[in-house]
Amino acid sequence: MATIEGRFTDASNLRIGIVVARFNDLVTNRLLSGCLDCLERHGIDTTESSDQLDVAWVPGSFELPVVSQSLARTGRYEVLITLGAVIKGDTPHFDVVAAEASKGLAAVSRDTGIPIIFGVLTTDNMQQALERAGIKSNLGWSYALQALEMGSLMGVLKSKKSST
Ligand code: INI
């Protein structure tokens, strides 16, 4: 029996792309800083000159899928992280934006075979969003951990494929 799982300790070869929505950037900037903190503490070079990490900004969560698709198709990244905040109080088209972001990202991930971490908060109000972006805990940290696990897991799967 083979147990196939990712690790958190072999990040040195990973290349990660992060796509962040500017809409509600009070929240998304905090998610990004939690994310970068976690990646840095797990050995990812997060400096300006890093060739392990790229950060792309888009206007809102609706645009996350198309830019993720573009990045995924470069073949450069083992894993992508998307960060957004869709807040119900702000707009009646909350449901549209949230649904298009989630469906779009799932489709891109399936089509390209690149795992995409879904770091889009969907909340009833700004208070709830801020609580998840640092006031209580910072989910950006969790999204980074999930990216490390998935990036590593994809490497394990690739090595299994080439050894069969
Ligand atoms: N984008 C978000 O990321 N969060 C939101 O809460 C939001 N609201 O409320 O409208 C939002 N809208 C912008 C949308 O993502 C697009 O950027 C815009 O419609 C242009 O295509």
Tab-separated table of N, CA and C and ligand atoms in Angstrom:
chain	number	residue	atom	x	y	z
A	1	MET	N	0.838	-1.197	0.000
A	1	MET	CA	0.000	0.000	0.000
A	1	MET	C	0.879	1.256	0.000
A	2	ALA	N	0.566	2.165	-0.859
A	2	ALA	CA	1.309	3.431	-0.867
A	2	ALA	C	0.456	4.519	-0.216
A	3	THR	N	1.078	5.250	0.682
A	3	THR	CA	0.397	6.434	1.212
A	3	THR	C	0.946	7.637	0.462
A	4	ILE	N	0.069	8.335	-0.200
A	4	ILE	CA	0.526	9.455	-1.035
A	4	ILE	C	0.082	10.749	-0.376
A	5	GLU	N	1.061	11.530	0.049
A	5	GLU	CA	0.687	12.781	0.708
A	5	GLU	C	1.796	13.820	0.547
A	6	GLY	N	1.401	15.082	0.694
A	6	GLY	CA	2.365	16.169	0.587
A	6	GLY	C	3.048	16.421	1.921
A	7	ARG	N	4.197	17.119	1.861
A	7	ARG	CA	4.927	17.474	3.075
A	7	ARG	C	5.021	18.994	3.165
A	8	PHE	N	5.423	19.467	4.327
A	8	PHE	CA	5.534	20.918	4.516
A	8	PHE	C	6.996	21.346	4.636
A	9	THR	N	7.901	20.374	4.488
A	9	THR	CA	9.303	20.644	4.809
A	9	THR	C	10.207	20.648	3.581
A	10	ASP	N	9.645	20.479	2.399
A	10	ASP	CA	10.516	20.456	1.221
A	10	ASP	C	10.070	21.492	0.196
A	11	ALA	N	10.003	22.737	0.669
A	11	ALA	CA	9.467	23.809	-0.179
A	11	ALA	C	10.528	24.431	-1.084
A	12	SER	N	11.784	23.979	-0.958
A	12	SER	CA	12.862	24.708	-1.641
A	12	SER	C	12.723	24.702	-3.171
A	13	ASN	N	12.056	23.679	-3.723
A	13	ASN	CA	11.938	23.629	-5.187
A	13	ASN	C	10.600	24.140	-5.703
A	14	LEU	N	9.753	24.592	-4.802
A	14	LEU	CA	8.413	25.006	-5.240
A	14	LEU	C	8.413	26.397	-5.860
A	15	ARG	N	7.596	26.553	-6.898
A	15	ARG	CA	7.324	27.896	-7.422
A	15	ARG	C	5.828	28.146	-7.275
A	16	ILE	N	5.530	29.257	-6.668
A	16	ILE	CA	4.140	29.541	-6.291
A	16	ILE	C	3.702	30.871	-6.897
A	17	GLY	N	2.508	30.889	-7.467
A	17	GLY	CA	1.922	32.139	-7.947
A	17	GLY	C	0.755	32.517	-7.043
A	18	ILE	N	0.686	33.785	-6.691
A	18	ILE	CA	-0.443	34.264	-5.879
A	18	ILE	C	-1.205	35.287	-6.711
A	19	VAL	N	-2.525	35.142	-6.777
A	19	VAL	CA	-3.359	36.138	-7.467
A	19	VAL	C	-4.263	36.775	-6.410
A	20	VAL	N	-4.196	38.090	-6.305
A	20	VAL	CA	-4.923	38.807	-5.248
A	20	VAL	C	-5.892	39.817	-5.844
A	21	ALA	N	-7.102	39.848	-5.320
A	21	ALA	CA	-8.095	40.839	-5.756
A	21	ALA	C	-7.925	42.132	-4.949
A	22	ARG	N	-7.974	43.274	-5.675
A	22	ARG	CA	-7.862	44.572	-4.982
A	22	ARG	C	-9.165	44.970	-4.281
A	23	PHE	N	-10.296	44.468	-4.785
A	23	PHE	CA	-11.587	44.824	-4.173
A	23	PHE	C	-11.541	44.382	-2.702
A	24	ASN	N	-11.963	45.253	-1.804
A	24	ASN	CA	-11.848	44.989	-0.356
A	24	ASN	C	-10.392	44.749	0.028
A	25	ASP	N	-9.501	45.636	-0.449
A	25	ASP	CA	-8.075	45.376	-0.207
A	25	ASP	C	-7.665	45.541	1.247
A	26	LEU	N	-8.527	46.143	2.044
A	26	LEU	CA	-8.259	46.151	3.492
A	26	LEU	C	-8.133	44.709	3.974
A	27	VAL	N	-8.991	43.855	3.439
A	27	VAL	CA	-9.004	42.438	3.808
A	27	VAL	C	-7.945	41.658	3.028
A	28	THR	N	-7.900	41.859	1.701
A	28	THR	CA	-7.028	40.988	0.890
A	28	THR	C	-5.544	41.262	1.157
A	29	ASN	N	-5.204	42.525	1.485
A	29	ASN	CA	-3.805	42.809	1.840
A	29	ASN	C	-3.398	42.065	3.100
A	30	ARG	N	-4.339	41.942	4.030
A	30	ARG	CA	-4.039	41.205	5.269
A	30	ARG	C	-3.897	39.715	4.993
A	31	LEU	N	-4.768	39.202	4.137
A	31	LEU	CA	-4.636	37.782	3.766
A	31	LEU	C	-3.270	37.548	3.123
A	32	LEU	N	-2.882	38.491	2.249
A	32	LEU	CA	-1.594	38.339	1.564
A	32	LEU	C	-0.441	38.368	2.565
A	33	SER	N	-0.503	39.262	3.547
A	33	SER	CA	0.639	39.305	4.471
A	33	SER	C	0.690	38.054	5.345
A	34	GLY	N	-0.467	37.485	5.715
A	34	GLY	CA	-0.468	36.214	6.456
A	34	GLY	C	0.119	35.094	5.610
A	35	CYS	N	-0.255	35.112	4.349
A	35	CYS	CA	0.207	34.110	3.403
A	35	CYS	C	1.735	34.182	3.234
A	36	LEU	N	2.239	35.388	3.021
A	36	LEU	CA	3.684	35.563	2.803
A	36	LEU	C	4.463	35.198	4.060
A	37	ASP	N	3.916	35.540	5.222
A	37	ASP	CA	4.580	35.198	6.489
A	37	ASP	C	4.754	33.689	6.606
A	38	CYS	N	3.690	32.961	6.315
A	38	CYS	CA	3.745	31.492	6.396
A	38	CYS	C	4.732	30.915	5.376
A	39	LEU	N	4.683	31.422	4.149
A	39	LEU	CA	5.585	30.900	3.106
A	39	LEU	C	7.042	31.158	3.496
A	40	GLU	N	7.310	32.362	3.980
A	40	GLU	CA	8.683	32.711	4.362
A	40	GLU	C	9.177	31.797	5.480
A	41	ARG	N	8.313	31.528	6.442
A	41	ARG	CA	8.723	30.675	7.565
A	41	ARG	C	8.880	29.215	7.177
A	42	HIS	N	8.385	28.873	5.995
A	42	HIS	CA	8.587	27.501	5.508
A	42	HIS	C	9.656	27.438	4.427
A	43	GLY	N	10.457	28.491	4.344
A	43	GLY	CA	11.641	28.431	3.490
A	43	GLY	C	11.471	28.949	2.081
A	44	ILE	N	10.320	29.531	1.768
A	44	ILE	CA	10.140	30.124	0.434
A	44	ILE	C	10.776	31.519	0.431
A	45	ASP	N	11.514	31.806	-0.639
A	45	ASP	CA	12.100	33.145	-0.782
A	45	ASP	C	10.979	34.124	-1.147
A	46	THR	N	10.677	35.035	-0.244
A	46	THR	CA	9.580	35.981	-0.496
A	46	THR	C	10.108	37.389	-0.802
A	47	THR	N	11.415	37.487	-1.076
A	47	THR	CA	11.976	38.810	-1.362
A	47	THR	C	11.563	39.278	-2.758
A	48	GLU	N	11.771	40.570	-3.008
A	48	GLU	CA	11.433	41.164	-4.317
A	48	GLU	C	12.073	40.410	-5.476
A	49	SER	N	13.305	39.908	-5.247
A	49	SER	CA	14.045	39.274	-6.353
A	49	SER	C	13.782	37.767	-6.433
A	50	SER	N	12.827	37.281	-5.647
A	50	SER	CA	12.563	35.837	-5.596
A	50	SER	C	12.172	35.267	-6.959
A	51	ASP	N	12.753	34.102	-7.300
A	51	ASP	CA	12.228	33.429	-8.497
A	51	ASP	C	11.337	32.251	-8.094
A	52	GLN	N	10.989	32.197	-6.803
A	52	GLN	CA	10.064	31.156	-6.329
A	52	GLN	C	8.641	31.653	-6.233
A	53	LEU	N	8.466	32.961	-6.294
A	53	LEU	CA	7.167	33.529	-5.955
A	53	LEU	C	6.829	34.719	-6.845
A	54	ASP	N	5.616	34.728	-7.394
A	54	ASP	CA	5.125	35.900	-8.117
A	54	ASP	C	3.754	36.265	-7.552
A	55	VAL	N	3.483	37.556	-7.484
A	55	VAL	CA	2.184	38.026	-6.990
A	55	VAL	C	1.526	38.876	-8.070
A	56	ALA	N	0.330	38.481	-8.518
A	56	ALA	CA	-0.407	39.239	-9.536
A	56	ALA	C	-1.658	39.843	-8.889
A	57	TRP	N	-1.941	41.083	-9.225
A	57	TRP	CA	-3.129	41.765	-8.694
A	57	TRP	C	-4.197	41.877	-9.772
A	58	VAL	N	-5.449	41.647	-9.391
A	58	VAL	CA	-6.580	41.810	-10.317
A	58	VAL	C	-7.598	42.746	-9.658
A	59	PRO	N	-8.512	43.335	-10.451
A	59	PRO	CA	-9.458	44.294	-9.855
A	59	PRO	C	-10.351	43.680	-8.773
A	60	GLY	N	-10.936	42.519	-9.082
A	60	GLY	CA	-11.846	41.910	-8.116
A	60	GLY	C	-11.829	40.406	-8.240
A	61	SER	N	-12.588	39.736	-7.371
A	61	SER	CA	-12.570	38.265	-7.355
A	61	SER	C	-13.072	37.663	-8.669
A	62	PHE	N	-13.932	38.412	-9.363
A	62	PHE	CA	-14.445	37.922	-10.644
A	62	PHE	C	-13.308	37.672	-11.637
A	63	GLU	N	-12.234	38.446	-11.525
A	63	GLU	CA	-11.112	38.322	-12.473
A	63	GLU	C	-10.081	37.278	-12.040
A	64	LEU	N	-10.273	36.663	-10.881
A	64	LEU	CA	-9.267	35.688	-10.421
A	64	LEU	C	-9.100	34.510	-11.397
A	65	PRO	N	-10.209	33.951	-11.946
A	65	PRO	CA	-10.032	32.772	-12.803
A	65	PRO	C	-9.203	33.038	-14.063
A	66	VAL	N	-9.464	34.140	-14.749
A	66	VAL	CA	-8.782	34.334	-16.042
A	66	VAL	C	-7.277	34.541	-15.849
A	67	VAL	N	-6.920	35.263	-14.796
A	67	VAL	CA	-5.479	35.490	-14.577
A	67	VAL	C	-4.822	34.216	-14.023
A	68	SER	N	-5.566	33.484	-13.203
A	68	SER	CA	-5.028	32.189	-12.719
A	68	SER	C	-4.793	31.256	-13.903
A	69	GLN	N	-5.715	31.282	-14.852
A	69	GLN	CA	-5.569	30.422	-16.034
A	69	GLN	C	-4.298	30.769	-16.809
A	70	SER	N	-4.093	32.060	-16.969
A	70	SER	CA	-2.904	32.519	-17.682
A	70	SER	C	-1.628	32.075	-16.964
A	71	LEU	N	-1.607	32.252	-15.656
A	71	LEU	CA	-0.413	31.845	-14.894
A	71	LEU	C	-0.239	30.330	-14.935
A	72	ALA	N	-1.332	29.599	-14.768
A	72	ALA	CA	-1.246	28.131	-14.754
A	72	ALA	C	-0.685	27.617	-16.075
A	73	ARG	N	-1.099	28.261	-17.173
A	73	ARG	CA	-0.674	27.797	-18.502
A	73	ARG	C	0.804	28.056	-18.787
A	74	THR	N	1.445	28.921	-18.013
A	74	THR	CA	2.877	29.143	-18.239
A	74	THR	C	3.682	27.886	-17.903
A	75	GLY	N	3.107	27.017	-17.055
A	75	GLY	CA	3.828	25.816	-16.643
A	75	GLY	C	4.906	26.115	-15.616
A	76	ARG	N	4.948	27.333	-15.138
A	76	ARG	CA	6.013	27.758	-14.223
A	76	ARG	C	5.743	27.373	-12.760
A	77	TYR	N	4.464	27.226	-12.415
A	77	TYR	CA	4.114	27.097	-10.994
A	77	TYR	C	3.600	25.705	-10.659
A	78	GLU	N	4.002	25.215	-9.477
A	78	GLU	CA	3.447	23.940	-8.986
A	78	GLU	C	2.055	24.158	-8.403
A	79	VAL	N	1.827	25.357	-7.904
A	79	VAL	CA	0.554	25.636	-7.230
A	79	VAL	C	0.277	27.136	-7.275
A	80	LEU	N	-1.009	27.469	-7.309
A	80	LEU	CA	-1.416	28.882	-7.244
A	80	LEU	C	-2.271	29.103	-6.002
A	81	ILE	N	-2.191	30.310	-5.486
A	81	ILE	CA	-3.058	30.706	-4.361
A	81	ILE	C	-3.878	31.905	-4.839
A	82	THR	N	-5.177	31.875	-4.649
A	82	THR	CA	-5.991	33.038	-4.985
A	82	THR	C	-6.549	33.648	-3.706
A	83	LEU	N	-6.533	34.962	-3.642
A	83	LEU	CA	-7.012	35.664	-2.446
A	83	LEU	C	-8.047	36.711	-2.837
A	84	GLY	N	-9.187	36.669	-2.189
A	84	GLY	CA	-10.235	37.638	-2.469
A	84	GLY	C	-11.159	37.745	-1.267
A	85	ALA	N	-12.020	38.755	-1.297
A	85	ALA	CA	-13.013	38.924	-0.235
A	85	ALA	C	-14.313	39.387	-0.873
A	86	VAL	N	-15.314	38.529	-0.838
A	86	VAL	CA	-16.616	38.895	-1.389
A	86	VAL	C	-17.556	39.073	-0.191
A	87	ILE	N	-18.024	40.316	-0.039
A	87	ILE	CA	-18.761	40.667	1.183
A	87	ILE	C	-20.209	41.001	0.832
A	88	LYS	N	-21.111	40.271	1.452
A	88	LYS	CA	-22.526	40.320	1.079
A	88	LYS	C	-23.124	41.720	1.200
A	89	GLY	N	-22.802	42.400	2.299
A	89	GLY	CA	-23.385	43.719	2.531
A	89	GLY	C	-23.105	44.711	1.416
A	90	ASP	N	-22.005	44.512	0.686
A	90	ASP	CA	-21.539	45.526	-0.263
A	90	ASP	C	-22.367	45.596	-1.540
A	91	THR	N	-22.953	44.492	-1.953
A	91	THR	CA	-23.562	44.499	-3.284
A	91	THR	C	-24.574	43.385	-3.467
A	92	PRO	N	-25.623	43.648	-4.250
A	92	PRO	CA	-26.552	42.559	-4.537
A	92	PRO	C	-25.925	41.502	-5.446
A	93	HIS	N	-24.841	41.842	-6.177
A	93	HIS	CA	-24.290	40.787	-7.020
A	93	HIS	C	-23.211	39.949	-6.321
A	94	PHE	N	-23.262	39.952	-5.003
A	94	PHE	CA	-22.421	39.069	-4.175
A	94	PHE	C	-22.434	37.636	-4.697
A	95	ASP	N	-23.663	37.131	-4.904
A	95	ASP	CA	-23.796	35.719	-5.301
A	95	ASP	C	-23.151	35.447	-6.653
A	96	VAL	N	-23.303	36.408	-7.561
A	96	VAL	CA	-22.734	36.235	-8.907
A	96	VAL	C	-21.212	36.203	-8.816
A	97	VAL	N	-20.645	37.185	-8.126
A	97	VAL	CA	-19.179	37.266	-8.039
A	97	VAL	C	-18.625	36.024	-7.332
A	98	ALA	N	-19.245	35.652	-6.222
A	98	ALA	CA	-18.740	34.489	-5.465
A	98	ALA	C	-18.844	33.211	-6.297
A	99	ALA	N	-19.984	33.050	-6.990
A	99	ALA	CA	-20.174	31.817	-7.761
A	99	ALA	C	-19.226	31.754	-8.956
A	100	GLU	N	-19.059	32.891	-9.647
A	100	GLU	CA	-18.168	32.884	-10.819
A	100	GLU	C	-16.731	32.637	-10.397
A	101	ALA	N	-16.329	33.234	-9.275
A	101	ALA	CA	-14.948	33.014	-8.811
A	101	ALA	C	-14.746	31.538	-8.481
A	102	SER	N	-15.663	30.950	-7.720
A	102	SER	CA	-15.439	29.558	-7.284
A	102	SER	C	-15.561	28.589	-8.460
A	103	LYS	N	-16.589	28.769	-9.286
A	103	LYS	CA	-16.735	27.852	-10.437
A	103	LYS	C	-15.580	28.025	-11.401
A	104	GLY	N	-15.224	29.283	-11.656
A	104	GLY	CA	-14.145	29.573	-12.603
A	104	GLY	C	-12.823	28.979	-12.137
A	105	LEU	N	-12.520	29.139	-10.873
A	105	LEU	CA	-11.230	28.631	-10.372
A	105	LEU	C	-11.207	27.104	-10.369
A	106	ALA	N	-12.328	26.498	-10.028
A	106	ALA	CA	-12.383	25.023	-10.055
A	106	ALA	C	-12.154	24.522	-11.476
A	107	ALA	N	-12.755	25.207	-12.451
A	107	ALA	CA	-12.606	24.784	-13.851
A	107	ALA	C	-11.159	24.940	-14.309
A	108	VAL	N	-10.538	26.072	-13.966
A	108	VAL	CA	-9.146	26.304	-14.382
A	108	VAL	C	-8.234	25.237	-13.769
A	109	SER	N	-8.465	24.934	-12.516
A	109	SER	CA	-7.630	23.947	-11.838
A	109	SER	C	-7.761	22.577	-12.499
A	110	ARG	N	-8.995	22.194	-12.774
A	110	ARG	CA	-9.218	20.898	-13.448
A	110	ARG	C	-8.612	20.899	-14.850
A	111	ASP	N	-8.824	21.985	-15.598
A	111	ASP	CA	-8.372	22.025	-16.995
A	111	ASP	C	-6.853	22.029	-17.127
A	112	THR	N	-6.192	22.717	-16.194
A	112	THR	CA	-4.732	22.851	-16.323
A	112	THR	C	-3.982	21.809	-15.502
A	113	GLY	N	-4.662	21.192	-14.536
A	113	GLY	CA	-3.986	20.230	-13.660
A	113	GLY	C	-3.116	20.894	-12.598
A	114	ILE	N	-3.233	22.206	-12.480
A	114	ILE	CA	-2.466	22.929	-11.446
A	114	ILE	C	-3.407	23.201	-10.262
A	115	PRO	N	-3.020	22.786	-9.061
A	115	PRO	CA	-3.890	23.059	-7.927
A	115	PRO	C	-4.012	24.561	-7.656
A	116	ILE	N	-5.221	24.987	-7.384
A	116	ILE	CA	-5.460	26.405	-7.063
A	116	ILE	C	-6.117	26.464	-5.686
A	117	ILE	N	-5.433	27.082	-4.767
A	117	ILE	CA	-5.995	27.216	-3.415
A	117	ILE	C	-7.053	28.315	-3.444
A	118	PHE	N	-8.231	27.986	-2.963
A	118	PHE	CA	-9.365	28.919	-3.008
A	118	PHE	C	-9.374	29.769	-1.728
A	119	GLY	N	-8.697	30.896	-1.818
A	119	GLY	CA	-8.615	31.779	-0.651
A	119	GLY	C	-9.531	32.977	-0.799
A	120	VAL	N	-10.757	32.709	-1.215
A	120	VAL	CA	-11.733	33.796	-1.363
A	120	VAL	C	-12.710	33.721	-0.191
A	121	LEU	N	-12.649	34.736	0.668
A	121	LEU	CA	-13.588	34.782	1.787
A	121	LEU	C	-14.953	35.201	1.271
A	122	THR	N	-15.985	34.535	1.729
A	122	THR	CA	-17.344	34.989	1.426
A	122	THR	C	-18.040	35.198	2.770
A	123	THR	N	-18.331	36.448	3.067
A	123	THR	CA	-18.871	36.749	4.403
A	123	THR	C	-20.087	37.670	4.302
A	124	ASP	N	-20.814	37.764	5.409
A	124	ASP	CA	-22.000	38.622	5.454
A	124	ASP	C	-21.624	40.092	5.602
A	125	ASN	N	-20.484	40.353	6.239
A	125	ASN	CA	-20.103	41.752	6.470
A	125	ASN	C	-18.586	41.888	6.638
A	126	MET	N	-18.138	43.141	6.680
A	126	MET	CA	-16.707	43.441	6.759
A	126	MET	C	-16.096	42.917	8.069
A	127	GLN	N	-16.867	43.020	9.151
A	127	GLN	CA	-16.354	42.542	10.445
A	127	GLN	C	-15.951	41.060	10.366
A	128	GLN	N	-16.845	40.259	9.804
A	128	GLN	CA	-16.535	38.819	9.669
A	128	GLN	C	-15.298	38.610	8.805
A	129	ALA	N	-15.200	39.397	7.730
A	129	ALA	CA	-14.047	39.235	6.825
A	129	ALA	C	-12.753	39.585	7.563
A	130	LEU	N	-12.785	40.696	8.310
A	130	LEU	CA	-11.563	41.104	9.025
A	130	LEU	C	-11.184	40.100	10.111
A	131	GLU	N	-12.204	39.503	10.727
A	131	GLU	CA	-11.905	38.479	11.740
A	131	GLU	C	-11.133	37.314	11.138
A	132	ARG	N	-11.449	36.990	9.872
A	132	ARG	CA	-10.761	35.864	9.208
A	132	ARG	C	-9.450	36.301	8.569
A	133	ALA	N	-9.203	37.594	8.576
A	133	ALA	CA	-7.990	38.105	7.906
A	133	ALA	C	-7.040	38.740	8.919
A	134	GLY	N	-7.136	38.312	10.167
A	134	GLY	CA	-6.131	38.782	11.122
A	134	GLY	C	-6.642	39.198	12.476
A	135	ILE	N	-7.900	39.654	12.579
A	135	ILE	CA	-8.352	40.110	13.903
A	135	ILE	C	-8.432	38.913	14.853
A	136	LYS	N	-9.029	37.814	14.397
A	136	LYS	CA	-9.032	36.589	15.209
A	136	LYS	C	-7.931	35.654	14.740
A	137	SER	N	-8.034	35.233	13.489
A	137	SER	CA	-6.948	34.439	12.913
A	137	SER	C	-6.764	34.939	11.490
A	138	ASN	N	-5.657	34.534	10.876
A	138	ASN	CA	-5.445	34.987	9.500
A	138	ASN	C	-5.467	33.776	8.577
A	139	LEU	N	-6.553	33.645	7.821
A	139	LEU	CA	-6.682	32.481	6.934
A	139	LEU	C	-5.642	32.478	5.819
A	140	GLY	N	-5.011	33.637	5.585
A	140	GLY	CA	-3.920	33.672	4.608
A	140	GLY	C	-2.841	32.653	4.964
A	141	TRP	N	-2.614	32.491	6.255
A	141	TRP	CA	-1.628	31.503	6.743
A	141	TRP	C	-2.055	30.100	6.341
A	142	SER	N	-3.328	29.790	6.560
A	142	SER	CA	-3.833	28.448	6.226
A	142	SER	C	-3.758	28.203	4.720
A	143	TYR	N	-4.093	29.234	3.925
A	143	TYR	CA	-4.045	29.047	2.476
A	143	TYR	C	-2.613	28.742	2.032
A	144	ALA	N	-1.650	29.400	2.667
A	144	ALA	CA	-0.247	29.138	2.313
A	144	ALA	C	0.130	27.696	2.669
A	145	LEU	N	-0.303	27.235	3.828
A	145	LEU	CA	-0.001	25.849	4.230
A	145	LEU	C	-0.612	24.863	3.251
A	146	GLN	N	-1.843	25.148	2.850
A	146	GLN	CA	-2.518	24.254	1.890
A	146	GLN	C	-1.780	24.245	0.555
A	147	ALA	N	-1.234	25.408	0.183
A	147	ALA	CA	-0.464	25.477	-1.069
A	147	ALA	C	0.818	24.648	-0.956
A	148	LEU	N	1.489	24.740	0.184
A	148	LEU	CA	2.723	23.951	0.365
A	148	LEU	C	2.416	22.461	0.283
A	149	GLU	N	1.320	22.067	0.926
A	149	GLU	CA	0.942	20.644	0.905
A	149	GLU	C	0.628	20.194	-0.525
A	150	MET	N	-0.164	20.984	-1.235
A	150	MET	CA	-0.561	20.587	-2.593
A	150	MET	C	0.610	20.637	-3.569
A	151	GLY	N	1.477	21.649	-3.411
A	151	GLY	CA	2.657	21.741	-4.283
A	151	GLY	C	3.538	20.521	-4.101
A	152	SER	N	3.738	20.145	-2.849
A	152	SER	CA	4.558	18.971	-2.541
A	152	SER	C	3.882	17.695	-3.055
A	153	LEU	N	2.586	17.602	-2.847
A	153	LEU	CA	1.848	16.415	-3.299
A	153	LEU	C	1.948	16.251	-4.820
A	154	MET	N	1.875	17.355	-5.549
A	154	MET	CA	1.978	17.253	-7.008
A	154	MET	C	3.355	16.727	-7.404
A	155	GLY	N	4.390	17.125	-6.640
A	155	GLY	CA	5.745	16.619	-6.895
A	155	GLY	C	5.822	15.122	-6.646
A	156	VAL	N	5.173	14.667	-5.566
A	156	VAL	CA	5.162	13.232	-5.252
A	156	VAL	C	4.468	12.467	-6.382
A	157	LEU	N	3.345	12.992	-6.839
A	157	LEU	CA	2.591	12.317	-7.911
A	157	LEU	C	3.407	12.268	-9.201
A	158	LYS	N	4.117	13.373	-9.478
A	158	LYS	CA	4.942	13.422	-10.695
A	158	LYS	C	6.054	12.368	-10.617
A	159	SER	N	6.675	12.248	-9.453
A	159	SER	CA	7.782	11.292	-9.347
A	159	SER	C	7.257	9.852	-9.435
A	160	LYS	N	6.046	9.622	-8.938
A	160	LYS	CA	5.442	8.287	-9.051
A	160	LYS	C	5.202	7.950	-10.517
A	161	LYS	N	4.694	8.967	-11.260
A	161	LYS	CA	4.379	8.765	-12.667
A	161	LYS	C	5.647	8.412	-13.448
A	162	SER	N	6.742	9.166	-13.156
A	162	SER	CA	7.966	8.917	-13.945
A	162	SER	C	8.649	7.622	-13.531
A	163	SER	N	8.302	7.084	-12.356
A	163	SER	CA	8.967	5.830	-11.943
A	163	SER	C	8.165	4.576	-12.339
A	164	THR	N	7.002	4.784	-13.005
A	164	THR	CA	6.225	3.593	-13.395
A	164	THR	C	6.442	3.255	-14.877
B	1	INI	N1	-15.250	41.884	-6.056
B	1	INI	C1	-14.787	41.305	-4.926
B	1	INI	O1	-13.679	40.753	-4.931
B	1	INI	N2	-15.525	41.343	-3.794
B	1	INI	C2	-16.761	41.924	-3.751
B	1	INI	O2	-17.390	41.923	-2.653
B	1	INI	C3	-17.260	42.534	-4.920
B	1	INI	N3	-18.517	43.193	-4.890
B	1	INI	O3	-19.119	43.250	-3.829
B	1	INI	O4	-18.999	43.686	-5.906
B	1	INI	C4	-16.469	42.500	-6.089
B	1	INI	N4	-16.894	43.085	-7.216
B	1	INI	C5	-16.037	43.387	-8.331
B	1	INI	C6	-15.907	42.217	-9.295
B	1	INI	O5	-15.126	41.202	-8.736
B	1	INI	C7	-15.230	42.673	-10.603
B	1	INI	O6	-13.944	43.132	-10.332
B	1	INI	C8	-16.005	43.783	-11.338
B	1	INI	O7	-17.363	43.433	-11.516
B	1	INI	C9	-15.369	44.022	-12.739
B	1	INI	O8	-15.444	42.858	-13.546
